[in-house]
Amino acid sequence: MSQSLAVKYRPKTLSGLLGQNITTKILEKAVETGTFKNAYLFAGASGCGKTSCARAFANAINKGIGEPIEIDAASNNSVDNVRAIIESANQRSLTSEYKILILDECHSITTQGWQSLLKEIEECPKYTIFIFCTTEPNKIPVTILNRVQRYNISKIDSKTIKERLLYICAQEGFTNYEQTCDLISKQCKGCMRDAITNLEKCASFSIDLSLANAKQVLTDLSFEPLFTLTWALQEKNTGQVLSIINDIYNNGVDLKQFIETYLGFILDLSKYTIFKTLDITEIPHYLATAENPVVQKTCDIVDATAWFNNLVDILLQIKLDIKYDSFYKSTIEAYLLRACR
């Protein structure tokens, strides 16, 4: 079985980690001076590089000798599991200078499990290092947070993600990939793993990664429904607005999530009307070229800034009203009909 692209191109060294310059600089300095803490916490969104950072740091600490012990805390979170971890932590590594334990999804550890770990973290053997990884640091007891050195692994900017996707495409021999990489990088919300996974999905369909091919695979990343709905609202075409919402609903798309996505899209168009650039938005640049002036067409209306600001207000009100609404489709339709007026 061949490796997935996300695994194949996972960074192996601290210098290879993208978008985490401050964190990697501090960790590289620790390796250089040989001054290590007994417990670290890497916190951040899923797919941004927490586990990769932990593995790269562990590899650097032991100079490439041996392997860290990786434990999925989501399925090993009981008191008995934690006791087994503590027992292992108190035994020297047979292959490397330090025994390094990486506990992924550590927020899943039970309260009793954390209580058992507390003393171990305080009186950890000099040859043992804990590295905790989590997407939800708020679920970790304060007594633990006070005893670890925490690093926040940030989301990765779309420019950095696009550069990485372009590199992977060149290495893999894909063709016609630049616009697709632009689209994916803008829509993965700072998550490198999701971006590479979507790229691989497109490549599984065809190594010709043209935008036309990509849209057949990544239907949920298409901007077409967003622009079409916006034009219908601008033209006060109530029939088309209702038809679009109905089609989205019948296609099984969660309308609450669609409103969230559409709000972000309208905010981006509002930014464009003010700053005349897509660099600060999540909209791909190919939608604002001379050959494909979709963005300009959408924003070329009288009082564009005021119109988009008004629509943002309406979408925010929709979000608020449908939060606990069981029959929110009709609520969304009513508000969008109001937007037409």
mmCIF file of C-alpha atoms in Angstrom:
data_model
loop_
_atom_site.group_PDB
_atom_site.id
_atom_site.type_symbol
_atom_site.label_atom_id
_atom_site.label_comp_id
_atom_site.label_asym_id
_atom_site.label_seq_id
_atom_site.Cartn_x
_atom_site.Cartn_y
_atom_site.Cartn_z
ATOM 1 C CA MET A 1 0.000 0.000 0.000
ATOM 2 C CA SER A 2 1.472 3.350 -1.043
ATOM 3 C CA GLN A 3 1.827 6.206 1.413
ATOM 4 C CA SER A 4 -0.693 9.016 1.362
ATOM 5 C CA LEU A 5 0.707 12.381 0.282
ATOM 6 C CA ALA A 6 0.048 13.792 3.768
ATOM 7 C CA VAL A 7 2.313 11.099 5.256
ATOM 8 C CA LYS A 8 4.874 11.208 2.443
ATOM 9 C CA TYR A 9 5.360 14.960 2.761
ATOM 10 C CA ARG A 10 5.050 15.208 6.553
ATOM 11 C CA PRO A 11 8.001 17.284 7.814
ATOM 12 C CA LYS A 12 10.663 15.242 9.606
ATOM 13 C CA THR A 13 12.720 18.097 11.063
ATOM 14 C CA LEU A 14 11.984 21.278 12.988
ATOM 15 C CA SER A 15 13.284 23.375 10.091
ATOM 16 C CA GLY A 16 10.809 21.630 7.783
ATOM 17 C CA LEU A 17 7.768 22.730 9.804
ATOM 18 C CA LEU A 18 5.838 25.449 7.992
ATOM 19 C CA GLY A 19 4.192 28.486 9.548
ATOM 20 C CA GLN A 20 5.590 27.928 13.079
ATOM 21 C CA ASN A 21 8.712 30.082 12.934
ATOM 22 C CA ILE A 22 8.762 31.311 16.543
ATOM 23 C CA THR A 23 8.048 27.890 18.052
ATOM 24 C CA THR A 24 10.630 26.082 15.923
ATOM 25 C CA LYS A 25 13.243 28.747 16.685
ATOM 26 C CA ILE A 26 12.765 28.273 20.445
ATOM 27 C CA LEU A 27 12.831 24.475 20.173
ATOM 28 C CA GLU A 28 15.942 24.533 17.961
ATOM 29 C CA LYS A 29 17.660 26.723 20.575
ATOM 30 C CA ALA A 30 16.745 24.182 23.282
ATOM 31 C CA VAL A 31 18.283 21.395 21.173
ATOM 32 C CA GLU A 32 21.373 23.484 20.513
ATOM 33 C CA THR A 33 21.960 24.182 24.215
ATOM 34 C CA GLY A 34 20.731 20.785 25.432
ATOM 35 C CA THR A 35 18.343 22.391 27.927
ATOM 36 C CA PHE A 36 15.061 20.506 27.984
ATOM 37 C CA LYS A 37 11.965 20.682 30.164
ATOM 38 C CA ASN A 38 10.368 17.515 31.459
ATOM 39 C CA ALA A 39 6.959 18.331 29.937
ATOM 40 C CA TYR A 40 5.783 20.224 26.853
ATOM 41 C CA LEU A 41 2.313 21.007 25.503
ATOM 42 C CA PHE A 42 1.624 21.657 21.805
ATOM 43 C CA ALA A 43 -1.857 23.118 21.373
ATOM 44 C CA GLY A 44 -3.624 24.086 18.176
ATOM 45 C CA ALA A 45 -6.224 23.272 15.554
ATOM 46 C CA SER A 46 -6.389 19.869 13.912
ATOM 47 C CA GLY A 47 -4.070 19.312 10.953
ATOM 48 C CA CYS A 48 -1.717 22.236 11.610
ATOM 49 C CA GLY A 49 1.324 20.225 12.686
ATOM 50 C CA LYS A 50 1.182 19.493 16.434
ATOM 51 C CA THR A 51 2.141 15.822 16.161
ATOM 52 C CA SER A 52 4.660 16.549 13.397
ATOM 53 C CA CYS A 53 6.255 19.163 15.647
ATOM 54 C CA ALA A 54 6.356 16.711 18.560
ATOM 55 C CA ARG A 55 7.994 14.000 16.426
ATOM 56 C CA ALA A 56 10.510 16.396 14.907
ATOM 57 C CA PHE A 57 11.415 17.774 18.344
ATOM 58 C CA ALA A 58 11.782 14.268 19.786
ATOM 59 C CA ASN A 59 13.991 13.285 16.861
ATOM 60 C CA ALA A 60 16.162 16.370 17.369
ATOM 61 C CA ILE A 61 16.493 15.769 21.123
ATOM 62 C CA ASN A 62 17.795 12.227 20.588
ATOM 63 C CA LYS A 63 19.830 13.184 17.493
ATOM 64 C CA GLY A 64 17.891 10.780 15.293
ATOM 65 C CA ILE A 65 18.519 7.747 17.497
ATOM 66 C CA GLY A 66 15.554 5.638 18.565
ATOM 67 C CA GLU A 67 11.884 6.462 18.309
ATOM 68 C CA PRO A 68 9.539 8.312 20.684
ATOM 69 C CA ILE A 69 6.683 6.350 22.247
ATOM 70 C CA GLU A 70 3.421 7.628 20.775
ATOM 71 C CA ILE A 71 0.236 7.097 22.751
ATOM 72 C CA ASP A 72 -3.284 7.905 21.603
ATOM 73 C CA ALA A 73 -4.701 9.409 24.780
ATOM 74 C CA ALA A 74 -8.220 9.325 23.334
ATOM 75 C CA SER A 75 -8.262 5.532 23.653
ATOM 76 C CA ASN A 76 -5.799 5.238 26.573
ATOM 77 C CA ASN A 77 -7.282 7.736 29.007
ATOM 78 C CA SER A 78 -8.259 5.697 32.056
ATOM 79 C CA VAL A 79 -6.421 5.599 35.377
ATOM 80 C CA ASP A 80 -5.026 2.139 34.556
ATOM 81 C CA ASN A 81 -3.750 3.375 31.185
ATOM 82 C CA VAL A 82 -2.099 6.374 32.828
ATOM 83 C CA ARG A 83 -0.467 4.140 35.445
ATOM 84 C CA ALA A 84 1.015 2.042 32.639
ATOM 85 C CA ILE A 85 2.321 5.252 31.025
ATOM 86 C CA ILE A 86 3.884 6.335 34.336
ATOM 87 C CA GLU A 87 5.527 2.927 34.774
ATOM 88 C CA SER A 88 6.994 3.190 31.279
ATOM 89 C CA ALA A 89 8.173 6.760 31.960
ATOM 90 C CA ASN A 90 10.219 5.584 34.934
ATOM 91 C CA GLN A 91 12.182 3.085 32.852
ATOM 92 C CA ARG A 92 15.217 4.211 30.883
ATOM 93 C CA SER A 93 15.207 4.043 27.103
ATOM 94 C CA LEU A 94 17.371 1.199 25.768
ATOM 95 C CA THR A 95 18.100 2.885 22.453
ATOM 96 C CA SER A 96 18.403 6.624 23.112
ATOM 97 C CA GLU A 97 19.515 9.140 25.727
ATOM 98 C CA TYR A 98 15.994 10.326 26.519
ATOM 99 C CA LYS A 99 12.743 8.416 26.747
ATOM 100 C CA ILE A 100 10.175 10.628 25.049
ATOM 101 C CA LEU A 101 6.453 9.963 25.361
ATOM 102 C CA ILE A 102 4.102 11.780 22.959
ATOM 103 C CA LEU A 103 0.502 11.791 24.215
ATOM 104 C CA ASP A 104 -1.791 12.811 21.371
ATOM 105 C CA GLU A 105 -5.332 14.122 22.034
ATOM 106 C CA CYS A 106 -4.344 14.448 25.691
ATOM 107 C CA HIS A 107 -7.485 16.460 26.530
ATOM 108 C CA SER A 108 -9.288 13.082 26.556
ATOM 109 C CA ILE A 109 -7.471 11.940 29.703
ATOM 110 C CA THR A 110 -9.857 11.631 32.651
ATOM 111 C CA THR A 111 -9.638 13.849 35.731
ATOM 112 C CA GLN A 112 -8.387 10.876 37.761
ATOM 113 C CA GLY A 113 -5.830 10.147 35.046
ATOM 114 C CA TRP A 114 -4.482 13.704 35.214
ATOM 115 C CA GLN A 115 -4.278 13.465 38.986
ATOM 116 C CA SER A 116 -2.117 10.377 38.594
ATOM 117 C CA LEU A 117 0.102 12.173 36.070
ATOM 118 C CA LEU A 118 0.523 15.309 38.178
ATOM 119 C CA LYS A 119 3.096 13.896 40.571
ATOM 120 C CA GLU A 120 4.966 12.177 37.729
ATOM 121 C CA ILE A 121 5.274 15.450 35.819
ATOM 122 C CA GLU A 122 6.539 17.215 38.962
ATOM 123 C CA GLU A 123 9.112 14.521 39.797
ATOM 124 C CA CYS A 124 9.873 13.220 36.316
ATOM 125 C CA PRO A 125 13.200 11.364 35.876
ATOM 126 C CA LYS A 126 15.841 13.439 34.096
ATOM 127 C CA TYR A 127 15.911 10.955 31.238
ATOM 128 C CA THR A 128 12.139 11.199 30.515
ATOM 129 C CA ILE A 129 10.303 13.895 28.564
ATOM 130 C CA PHE A 130 6.532 14.158 28.106
ATOM 131 C CA ILE A 131 5.122 15.900 25.020
ATOM 132 C CA PHE A 132 1.353 16.475 25.163
ATOM 133 C CA CYS A 133 -0.627 17.386 22.026
ATOM 134 C CA THR A 134 -4.169 18.735 22.085
ATOM 135 C CA THR A 135 -6.800 20.584 20.082
ATOM 136 C CA GLU A 136 -8.624 21.576 23.285
ATOM 137 C CA PRO A 137 -6.227 22.958 25.910
ATOM 138 C CA ASN A 138 -9.202 24.372 27.822
ATOM 139 C CA LYS A 139 -10.061 20.811 28.915
ATOM 140 C CA ILE A 140 -6.676 20.284 30.558
ATOM 141 C CA PRO A 141 -6.565 20.975 34.329
ATOM 142 C CA VAL A 142 -4.890 24.228 35.368
ATOM 143 C CA THR A 143 -2.607 22.268 37.694
ATOM 144 C CA ILE A 144 -1.177 20.518 34.623
ATOM 145 C CA LEU A 145 -0.999 23.669 32.471
ATOM 146 C CA ASN A 146 1.075 25.324 35.202
ATOM 147 C CA ARG A 147 3.655 22.537 34.999
ATOM 148 C CA VAL A 148 4.234 22.251 31.252
ATOM 149 C CA GLN A 149 5.944 24.512 28.743
ATOM 150 C CA ARG A 150 3.178 25.398 26.291
ATOM 151 C CA TYR A 151 3.505 26.247 22.613
ATOM 152 C CA ASN A 152 0.549 27.267 20.448
ATOM 153 C CA ILE A 153 0.722 25.734 16.992
ATOM 154 C CA SER A 154 -0.972 28.281 14.762
ATOM 155 C CA LYS A 155 -2.994 27.809 11.602
ATOM 156 C CA ILE A 156 -0.937 28.159 8.427
ATOM 157 C CA ASP A 157 -1.523 31.068 6.063
ATOM 158 C CA SER A 158 -2.912 30.282 2.617
ATOM 159 C CA LYS A 159 0.196 31.544 0.787
ATOM 160 C CA THR A 160 2.426 29.068 2.643
ATOM 161 C CA ILE A 161 -0.048 26.239 2.021
ATOM 162 C CA LYS A 162 -0.225 27.074 -1.684
ATOM 163 C CA GLU A 163 3.571 27.031 -1.986
ATOM 164 C CA ARG A 164 3.657 23.604 -0.350
ATOM 165 C CA LEU A 165 0.934 22.265 -2.665
ATOM 166 C CA LEU A 166 2.770 23.603 -5.711
ATOM 167 C CA TYR A 167 5.945 21.853 -4.516
ATOM 168 C CA ILE A 168 4.119 18.547 -4.037
ATOM 169 C CA CYS A 169 2.511 18.802 -7.480
ATOM 170 C CA ALA A 170 5.898 19.418 -9.109
ATOM 171 C CA GLN A 171 7.434 16.452 -7.239
ATOM 172 C CA GLU A 172 4.543 14.137 -8.154
ATOM 173 C CA GLY A 173 4.424 15.110 -11.834
ATOM 174 C CA PHE A 174 0.905 16.579 -11.771
ATOM 175 C CA THR A 175 -0.131 19.035 -14.490
ATOM 176 C CA ASN A 176 -2.283 22.195 -14.753
ATOM 177 C CA TYR A 177 -2.348 22.538 -10.991
ATOM 178 C CA GLU A 178 -1.757 26.203 -10.130
ATOM 179 C CA GLN A 179 -5.391 27.388 -9.992
ATOM 180 C CA THR A 180 -6.474 24.246 -8.127
ATOM 181 C CA CYS A 181 -3.710 24.784 -5.550
ATOM 182 C CA ASP A 182 -4.916 28.371 -5.167
ATOM 183 C CA LEU A 183 -8.500 27.182 -4.613
ATOM 184 C CA ILE A 184 -7.566 24.466 -2.099
ATOM 185 C CA SER A 185 -5.157 26.681 -0.136
ATOM 186 C CA LYS A 186 -7.822 29.356 0.326
ATOM 187 C CA GLN A 187 -10.508 26.904 1.459
ATOM 188 C CA CYS A 188 -8.674 24.602 3.888
ATOM 189 C CA LYS A 189 -8.904 27.143 6.754
ATOM 190 C CA GLY A 190 -5.222 27.014 7.652
ATOM 191 C CA CYS A 191 -5.072 23.212 7.853
ATOM 192 C CA MET A 192 -2.172 21.782 5.836
ATOM 193 C CA ARG A 193 -3.308 18.169 6.246
ATOM 194 C CA ASP A 194 -6.769 18.936 4.829
ATOM 195 C CA ALA A 195 -5.198 20.802 1.921
ATOM 196 C CA ILE A 196 -2.900 17.906 0.989
ATOM 197 C CA THR A 197 -5.755 15.409 1.424
ATOM 198 C CA ASN A 198 -7.940 17.409 -0.985
ATOM 199 C CA LEU A 199 -5.055 17.659 -3.440
ATOM 200 C CA GLU A 200 -4.594 13.883 -3.322
ATOM 201 C CA LYS A 201 -8.333 13.363 -3.833
ATOM 202 C CA CYS A 202 -8.134 15.424 -7.028
ATOM 203 C CA ALA A 203 -5.036 13.532 -8.189
ATOM 204 C CA SER A 204 -6.843 10.228 -7.641
ATOM 205 C CA PHE A 205 -9.370 11.393 -10.245
ATOM 206 C CA SER A 206 -6.758 12.683 -12.693
ATOM 207 C CA ILE A 207 -3.156 13.899 -12.525
ATOM 208 C CA ASP A 208 -4.417 16.732 -14.728
ATOM 209 C CA LEU A 209 -5.393 19.011 -11.842
ATOM 210 C CA SER A 210 -7.179 21.577 -13.964
ATOM 211 C CA LEU A 211 -9.841 23.611 -12.228
ATOM 212 C CA ALA A 212 -12.556 21.848 -14.253
ATOM 213 C CA ASN A 213 -11.411 18.440 -13.008
ATOM 214 C CA ALA A 214 -10.955 19.654 -9.430
ATOM 215 C CA LYS A 215 -14.493 21.061 -9.287
ATOM 216 C CA GLN A 216 -15.900 17.636 -10.206
ATOM 217 C CA VAL A 217 -14.140 16.145 -7.172
ATOM 218 C CA LEU A 218 -14.294 18.989 -4.640
ATOM 219 C CA THR A 219 -17.910 19.997 -5.083
ATOM 220 C CA ASP A 220 -18.070 21.423 -1.554
ATOM 221 C CA LEU A 221 -15.264 23.889 -2.367
ATOM 222 C CA SER A 222 -17.051 25.420 -5.353
ATOM 223 C CA PHE A 223 -17.706 29.169 -5.218
ATOM 224 C CA GLU A 224 -20.389 29.019 -7.896
ATOM 225 C CA PRO A 225 -23.436 28.683 -5.546
ATOM 226 C CA LEU A 226 -22.122 31.564 -3.438
ATOM 227 C CA PHE A 227 -21.763 33.897 -6.401
ATOM 228 C CA THR A 228 -25.068 32.766 -7.927
ATOM 229 C CA LEU A 229 -26.945 33.457 -4.682
ATOM 230 C CA THR A 230 -25.279 36.862 -4.367
ATOM 231 C CA TRP A 231 -26.271 37.850 -7.906
ATOM 232 C CA ALA A 232 -29.856 36.706 -7.267
ATOM 233 C CA LEU A 233 -29.994 38.861 -4.131
ATOM 234 C CA GLN A 234 -28.544 41.857 -5.973
ATOM 235 C CA GLU A 235 -31.106 41.463 -8.768
ATOM 236 C CA LYS A 236 -33.928 40.974 -6.222
ATOM 237 C CA ASN A 237 -34.776 37.685 -7.930
ATOM 238 C CA THR A 238 -36.787 36.095 -5.107
ATOM 239 C CA GLY A 239 -37.687 33.007 -7.134
ATOM 240 C CA GLN A 240 -34.054 32.188 -7.845
ATOM 241 C CA VAL A 241 -33.043 32.836 -4.214
ATOM 242 C CA LEU A 242 -35.627 30.326 -2.978
ATOM 243 C CA SER A 243 -34.625 27.841 -5.694
ATOM 244 C CA ILE A 244 -30.933 28.043 -4.717
ATOM 245 C CA ILE A 245 -31.660 27.484 -1.018
ATOM 246 C CA ASN A 246 -33.959 24.584 -1.893
ATOM 247 C CA ASP A 247 -31.313 22.969 -4.126
ATOM 248 C CA ILE A 248 -28.687 23.302 -1.405
ATOM 249 C CA TYR A 249 -31.056 21.752 1.124
ATOM 250 C CA ASN A 250 -32.055 18.879 -1.192
ATOM 251 C CA ASN A 251 -28.392 18.114 -1.920
ATOM 252 C CA GLY A 252 -27.942 17.270 1.752
ATOM 253 C CA VAL A 253 -25.867 20.326 2.664
ATOM 254 C CA ASP A 254 -26.262 21.541 6.248
ATOM 255 C CA LEU A 255 -27.895 24.964 5.828
ATOM 256 C CA LYS A 256 -26.445 26.201 9.122
ATOM 257 C CA GLN A 257 -22.952 25.428 7.836
ATOM 258 C CA PHE A 258 -23.827 26.995 4.482
ATOM 259 C CA ILE A 259 -24.849 30.251 6.191
ATOM 260 C CA GLU A 260 -21.547 30.217 8.097
ATOM 261 C CA THR A 261 -19.659 29.740 4.820
ATOM 262 C CA TYR A 262 -21.738 32.359 3.027
ATOM 263 C CA LEU A 263 -21.155 34.901 5.795
ATOM 264 C CA GLY A 264 -17.396 34.459 5.430
ATOM 265 C CA PHE A 265 -17.718 34.815 1.673
ATOM 266 C CA ILE A 266 -19.734 38.040 1.902
ATOM 267 C CA LEU A 267 -17.273 39.434 4.441
ATOM 268 C CA ASP A 268 -14.481 38.727 1.942
ATOM 269 C CA LEU A 269 -16.373 40.539 -0.829
ATOM 270 C CA SER A 270 -16.929 43.434 1.577
ATOM 271 C CA LYS A 271 -13.176 43.583 2.209
ATOM 272 C CA TYR A 272 -12.563 43.554 -1.529
ATOM 273 C CA THR A 273 -14.873 46.546 -2.076
ATOM 274 C CA ILE A 274 -12.783 48.505 0.437
ATOM 275 C CA PHE A 275 -9.203 47.384 -0.286
ATOM 276 C CA LYS A 276 -9.483 46.188 -3.928
ATOM 277 C CA THR A 277 -7.327 43.123 -3.275
ATOM 278 C CA LEU A 278 -8.037 39.435 -2.630
ATOM 279 C CA ASP A 279 -4.822 38.945 -0.633
ATOM 280 C CA ILE A 280 -6.684 39.415 2.663
ATOM 281 C CA THR A 281 -9.555 37.137 1.673
ATOM 282 C CA GLU A 282 -10.187 33.413 1.189
ATOM 283 C CA ILE A 283 -11.326 33.924 -2.425
ATOM 284 C CA PRO A 284 -8.936 32.503 -5.070
ATOM 285 C CA HIS A 285 -7.217 35.028 -7.325
ATOM 286 C CA TYR A 286 -8.299 33.312 -10.540
ATOM 287 C CA LEU A 287 -11.820 34.684 -9.911
ATOM 288 C CA ALA A 288 -10.600 38.271 -10.350
ATOM 289 C CA THR A 289 -8.615 38.083 -13.590
ATOM 290 C CA ALA A 290 -9.353 39.877 -16.858
ATOM 291 C CA GLU A 291 -10.422 36.543 -18.357
ATOM 292 C CA ASN A 292 -12.583 35.630 -15.359
ATOM 293 C CA PRO A 293 -13.792 38.890 -13.714
ATOM 294 C CA VAL A 294 -16.349 37.223 -11.440
ATOM 295 C CA VAL A 295 -15.407 39.203 -8.327
ATOM 296 C CA GLN A 296 -15.472 42.545 -10.131
ATOM 297 C CA LYS A 297 -18.871 41.716 -11.626
ATOM 298 C CA THR A 298 -20.240 40.943 -8.167
ATOM 299 C CA CYS A 299 -18.833 44.081 -6.566
ATOM 300 C CA ASP A 300 -19.611 46.470 -9.442
ATOM 301 C CA ILE A 301 -22.903 47.726 -8.051
ATOM 302 C CA VAL A 302 -24.036 51.087 -6.722
ATOM 303 C CA ASP A 303 -23.095 51.568 -3.034
ATOM 304 C CA ALA A 304 -21.378 48.159 -2.987
ATOM 305 C CA THR A 305 -19.816 48.607 0.453
ATOM 306 C CA ALA A 306 -23.133 49.576 2.045
ATOM 307 C CA TRP A 307 -24.946 46.716 0.286
ATOM 308 C CA PHE A 308 -22.465 44.081 1.500
ATOM 309 C CA ASN A 309 -22.440 45.526 5.027
ATOM 310 C CA ASN A 310 -26.228 45.306 5.121
ATOM 311 C CA LEU A 311 -26.134 41.674 3.958
ATOM 312 C CA VAL A 312 -23.534 40.878 6.647
ATOM 313 C CA ASP A 313 -25.951 42.249 9.270
ATOM 314 C CA ILE A 314 -28.762 40.065 7.929
ATOM 315 C CA LEU A 315 -26.569 36.929 7.873
ATOM 316 C CA LEU A 316 -25.421 37.587 11.446
ATOM 317 C CA GLN A 317 -29.080 37.818 12.479
ATOM 318 C CA ILE A 318 -29.819 34.553 10.644
ATOM 319 C CA LYS A 319 -26.986 32.831 12.544
ATOM 320 C CA LEU A 320 -28.383 34.079 15.828
ATOM 321 C CA ASP A 321 -31.985 33.077 15.097
ATOM 322 C CA ILE A 322 -31.307 29.582 13.720
ATOM 323 C CA LYS A 323 -28.899 28.558 16.478
ATOM 324 C CA TYR A 324 -31.593 26.662 18.384
ATOM 325 C CA ASP A 325 -34.224 26.530 15.618
ATOM 326 C CA SER A 326 -35.393 23.054 14.568
ATOM 327 C CA PHE A 327 -37.043 24.275 11.348
ATOM 328 C CA TYR A 328 -34.488 26.814 10.247
ATOM 329 C CA LYS A 329 -34.878 26.446 6.459
ATOM 330 C CA SER A 330 -37.960 28.662 6.450
ATOM 331 C CA THR A 331 -36.227 31.181 8.734
ATOM 332 C CA ILE A 332 -33.302 31.414 6.299
ATOM 333 C CA GLU A 333 -35.662 31.835 3.363
ATOM 334 C CA ALA A 334 -37.604 34.606 5.141
ATOM 335 C CA TYR A 335 -34.439 36.582 5.935
ATOM 336 C CA LEU A 336 -33.041 36.228 2.405
ATOM 337 C CA LEU A 337 -36.354 37.395 0.950
ATOM 338 C CA ARG A 338 -36.005 40.423 3.226
ATOM 339 C CA ALA A 339 -32.496 40.925 1.826
ATOM 340 C CA CYS A 340 -33.996 41.029 -1.665
ATOM 341 C CA ARG A 341 -36.210 43.892 -0.582
#
